[in-house]
XYZ file of C-alpha atoms in Angstrom:
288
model
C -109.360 193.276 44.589
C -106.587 192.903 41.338
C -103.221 191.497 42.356
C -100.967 193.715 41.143
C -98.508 193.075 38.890
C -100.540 190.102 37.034
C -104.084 191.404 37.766
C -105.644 188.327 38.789
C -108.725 188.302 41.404
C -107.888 187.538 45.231
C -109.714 188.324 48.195
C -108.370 189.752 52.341
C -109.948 188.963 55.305
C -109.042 191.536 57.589
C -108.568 190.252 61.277
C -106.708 192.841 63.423
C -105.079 196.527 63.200
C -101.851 196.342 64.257
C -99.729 199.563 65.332
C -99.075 202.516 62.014
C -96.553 202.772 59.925
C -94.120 205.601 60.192
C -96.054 206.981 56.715
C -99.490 206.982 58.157
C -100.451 203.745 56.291
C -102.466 200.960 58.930
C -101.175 197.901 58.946
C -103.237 194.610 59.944
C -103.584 191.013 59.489
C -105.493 189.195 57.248
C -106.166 185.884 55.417
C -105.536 186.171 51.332
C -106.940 184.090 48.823
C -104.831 182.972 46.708
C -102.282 183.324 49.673
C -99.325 181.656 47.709
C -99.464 184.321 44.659
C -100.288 187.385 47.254
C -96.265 187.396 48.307
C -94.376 190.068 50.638
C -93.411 192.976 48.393
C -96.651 192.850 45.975
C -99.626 194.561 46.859
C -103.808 194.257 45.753
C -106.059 197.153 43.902
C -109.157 197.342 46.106
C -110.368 200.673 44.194
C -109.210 203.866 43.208
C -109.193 204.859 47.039
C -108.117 201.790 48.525
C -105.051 199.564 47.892
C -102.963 197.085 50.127
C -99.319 196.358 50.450
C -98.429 192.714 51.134
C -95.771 193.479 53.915
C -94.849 189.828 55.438
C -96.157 186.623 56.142
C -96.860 185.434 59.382
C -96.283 181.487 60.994
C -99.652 180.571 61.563
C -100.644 181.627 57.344
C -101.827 185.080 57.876
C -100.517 187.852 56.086
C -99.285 191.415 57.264
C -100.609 194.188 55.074
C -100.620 198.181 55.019
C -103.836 199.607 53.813
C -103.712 202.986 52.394
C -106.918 205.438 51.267
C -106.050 209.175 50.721
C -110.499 209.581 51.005
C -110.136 207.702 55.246
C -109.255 204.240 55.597
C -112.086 203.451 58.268
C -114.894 205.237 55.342
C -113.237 203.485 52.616
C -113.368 199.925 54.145
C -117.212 200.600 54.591
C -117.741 201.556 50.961
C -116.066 198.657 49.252
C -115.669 195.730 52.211
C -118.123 192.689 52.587
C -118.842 191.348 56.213
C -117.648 188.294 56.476
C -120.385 185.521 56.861
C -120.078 182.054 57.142
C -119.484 180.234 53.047
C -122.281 178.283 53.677
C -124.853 181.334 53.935
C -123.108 182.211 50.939
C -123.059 179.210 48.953
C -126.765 178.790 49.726
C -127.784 182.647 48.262
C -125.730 181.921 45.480
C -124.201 185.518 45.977
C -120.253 186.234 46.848
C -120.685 189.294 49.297
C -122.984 190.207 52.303
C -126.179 192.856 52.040
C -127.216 195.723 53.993
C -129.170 193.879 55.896
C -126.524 191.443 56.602
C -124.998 194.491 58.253
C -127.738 194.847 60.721
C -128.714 191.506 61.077
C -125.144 189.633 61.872
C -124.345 191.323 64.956
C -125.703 191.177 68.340
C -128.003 193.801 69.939
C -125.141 195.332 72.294
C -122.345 194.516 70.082
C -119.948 198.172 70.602
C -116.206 198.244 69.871
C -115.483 196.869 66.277
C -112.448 193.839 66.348
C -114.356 190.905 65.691
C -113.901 188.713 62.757
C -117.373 186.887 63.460
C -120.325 187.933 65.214
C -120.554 185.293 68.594
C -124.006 183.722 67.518
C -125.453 182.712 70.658
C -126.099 186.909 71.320
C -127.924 187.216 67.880
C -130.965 185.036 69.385
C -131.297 188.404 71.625
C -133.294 191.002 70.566
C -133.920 194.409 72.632
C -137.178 193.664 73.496
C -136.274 190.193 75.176
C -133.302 191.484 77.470
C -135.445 193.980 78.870
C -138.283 191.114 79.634
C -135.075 189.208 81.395
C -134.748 192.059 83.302
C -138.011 192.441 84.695
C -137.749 189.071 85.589
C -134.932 190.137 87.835
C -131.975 188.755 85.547
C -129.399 191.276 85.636
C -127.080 191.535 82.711
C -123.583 192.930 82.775
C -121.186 193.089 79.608
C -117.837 191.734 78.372
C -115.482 192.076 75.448
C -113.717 189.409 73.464
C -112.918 189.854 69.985
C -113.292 186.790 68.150
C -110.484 185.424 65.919
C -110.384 182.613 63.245
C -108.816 180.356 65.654
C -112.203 179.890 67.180
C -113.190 178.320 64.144
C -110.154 175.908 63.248
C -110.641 172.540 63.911
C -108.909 170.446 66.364
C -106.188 168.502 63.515
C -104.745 166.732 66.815
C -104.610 163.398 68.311
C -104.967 165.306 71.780
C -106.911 167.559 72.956
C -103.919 168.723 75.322
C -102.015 169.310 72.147
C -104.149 171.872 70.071
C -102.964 175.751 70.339
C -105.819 178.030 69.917
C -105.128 181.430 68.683
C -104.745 184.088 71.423
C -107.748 186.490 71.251
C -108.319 190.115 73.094
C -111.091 190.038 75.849
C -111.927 193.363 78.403
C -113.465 192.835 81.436
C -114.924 196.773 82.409
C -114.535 196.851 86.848
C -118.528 197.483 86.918
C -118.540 193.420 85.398
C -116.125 192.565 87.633
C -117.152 194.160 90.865
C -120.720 192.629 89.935
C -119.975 189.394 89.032
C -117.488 189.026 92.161
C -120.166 190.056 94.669
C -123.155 187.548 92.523
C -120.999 184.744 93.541
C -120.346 185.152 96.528
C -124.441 185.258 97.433
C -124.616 182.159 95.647
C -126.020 183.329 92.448
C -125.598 182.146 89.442
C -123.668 183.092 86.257
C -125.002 182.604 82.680
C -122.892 183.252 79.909
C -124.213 184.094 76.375
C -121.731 182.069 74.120
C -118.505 180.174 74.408
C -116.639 183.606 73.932
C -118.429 185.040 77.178
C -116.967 181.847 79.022
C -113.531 182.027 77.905
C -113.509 185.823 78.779
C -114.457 185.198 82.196
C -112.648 182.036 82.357
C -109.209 183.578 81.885
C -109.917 186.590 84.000
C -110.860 184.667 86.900
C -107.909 183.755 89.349
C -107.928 180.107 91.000
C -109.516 181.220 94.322
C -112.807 182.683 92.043
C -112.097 185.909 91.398
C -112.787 187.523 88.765
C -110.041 190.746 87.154
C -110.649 193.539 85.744
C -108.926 194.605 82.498
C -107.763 193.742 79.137
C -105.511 190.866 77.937
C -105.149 188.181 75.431
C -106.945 184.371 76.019
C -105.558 181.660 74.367
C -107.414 178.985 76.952
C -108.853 176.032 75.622
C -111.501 174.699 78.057
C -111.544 170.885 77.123
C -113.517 167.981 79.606
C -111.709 167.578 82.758
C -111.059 171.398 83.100
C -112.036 172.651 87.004
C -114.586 175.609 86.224
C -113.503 179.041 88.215
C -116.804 181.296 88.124
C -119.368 179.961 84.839
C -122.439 178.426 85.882
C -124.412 178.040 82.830
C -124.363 178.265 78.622
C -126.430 179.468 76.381
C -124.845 178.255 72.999
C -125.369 176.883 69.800
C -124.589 173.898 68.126
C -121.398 173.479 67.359
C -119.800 171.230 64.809
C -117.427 168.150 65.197
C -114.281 168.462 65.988
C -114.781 171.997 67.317
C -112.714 173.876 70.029
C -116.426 174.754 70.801
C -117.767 171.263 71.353
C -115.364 170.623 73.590
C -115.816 173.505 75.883
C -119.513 172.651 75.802
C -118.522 169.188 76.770
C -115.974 170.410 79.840
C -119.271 171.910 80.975
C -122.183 168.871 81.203
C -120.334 165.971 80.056
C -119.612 164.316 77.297
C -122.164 161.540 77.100
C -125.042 164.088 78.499
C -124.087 166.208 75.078
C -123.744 163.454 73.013
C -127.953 162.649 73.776
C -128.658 166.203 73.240
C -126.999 166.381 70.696
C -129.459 162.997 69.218
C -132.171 165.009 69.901
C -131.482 167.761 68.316
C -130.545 165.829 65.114
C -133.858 163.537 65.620
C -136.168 167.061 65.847
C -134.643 168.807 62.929
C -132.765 171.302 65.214
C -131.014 174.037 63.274
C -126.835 174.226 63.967
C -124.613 176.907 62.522
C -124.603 180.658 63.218
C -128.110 181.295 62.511
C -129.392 178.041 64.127
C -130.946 177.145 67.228
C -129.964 177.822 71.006
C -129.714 175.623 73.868
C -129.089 176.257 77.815
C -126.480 174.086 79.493
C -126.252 173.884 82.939
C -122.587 172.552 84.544
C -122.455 169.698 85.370
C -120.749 169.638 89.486
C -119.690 165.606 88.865
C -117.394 167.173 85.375
């Protein structure tokens, strides 16, 4: 969009809705770009149906905004928003905004209630076709929600593991999930999760004595080596980069110098990482 007053170019990230205004507008949070000049009190020009008022920033550098549209706020985000993908698909297209088939293509097969602000990768290996061949195979699949944030992505900046904060994300654990998962374990079967945002879901919602809740919350837990596993068995995952919140859980899970080999490998064989790269399954590792 056009800041307005000055006019110059910026860009918002929308994360989260947040509750309405008294006025009707919808107020959520977002990154900006250029976040300094984008201050509380000015607002942004999307089109001539869509405009934003910068309302307040927030501690951790996002930004508060109400969104108004007199054609439908939900129909007008859809006609002039971008998803979001990665800069680096970006950068290698050459091209500033996402395509139709981008639209399609980054999300996951069973993907339902929008509130993610990136698609949890390891699901996009699945296809239709391939989770009904698991389930002639006699894996049964059951769903979660978590709706991943931006903090999933930032980097651990500290000296300790102990001391990085991740951002608190929403997760929903439906009672069919629960009731399933709770009676799998206790026959000895074993849980797979698809993705480190699976894991963190079930992670939280699982008591210390292995049992898994029903409901909805927030999960700020950051599984790092030495944490005591409460009902995951297995990972499929990607590769994750340096540095990562997401290394790290992978790490709690087989061991750090186990991942550090595969992780040889998969440099040595030309593995893909990123969000449209290659999978791997990790088993836990009982000695971790």
């Amino acid at each position: 969009g056009q800041r307005q007053p000055g006019g110059g170019s910026c860009e918002l990230l929308l994360l989260r809705p947040l509750t309405p205004t008294e006025d009707g507008r919808a107020r959520w949070t977002c990154l900006a770009r250029p976040g300094k000049k984008l201050r509380p009190g000015s607002s942004v020009r999307v089109a001539s149906d869509l405009e934003a008022e910068i309302e307040a920033d927030t501690e951790n550098g996002e930004k508060i905004v109400r969104l108004q549209s007199p054609s439908g706020l939900h129909d007008a985000l859809a006609r002039h928003g971008n998803m979001p993908l990665p800069p680096y698909i970006l950068s290698k297209r050459g091209t500033k905004g996402s395509t139709v088939e981008d639209r399609e293509r980054y999300q996951t097969v069973y993907a339902d209630p929008e509130g993610s602000a990136a698609a949890p990768t390891a699901g996009l290996h699945f296809t239709n076709k391939l989770l009904d061949e698991l389930s002639t195979q006699g894996v049964e699949i059951r769903k979660v929600t978590l709706h991943v944030g931006t903090g999933t992505f930032q980097p651990v900046s500290t000296e300790y593991l102990r001391d990085h904060r991740m951002h608190t994300e929403e997760y929903v654990v439906p009672e069919a999930t629960a009731s399933f998962l709770n009676q799998a374990k206790t026959k000895g079967r074993r849980i797979i999760a698809v993705g480190t945002t699976t894991v963190r879901t079930l992670e939280t919602a699982t008591d210390e004595n292995g049992v898994l809740h029903t409901g909805s919350g927030e999960s700020a837990l950051m599984i790092r080596p030495g944490y005591r596993w409460k009902l995951v068995d297995g990972l499929i995952t990607n590769f994750h980069l340096p540095r990562s919140t997401l290394l790290c859980l992978v790490s709690a899970m087989t061991g750090r110098e186990r991942l550090l080999a595969v992780y040889r490998e998969a440099i040595r064989q030309s593995y893909r990482f990123y969000s449209y790269g290659d999978a791997m399954l990790v088993w836990r590792n009982r000695n971790e």
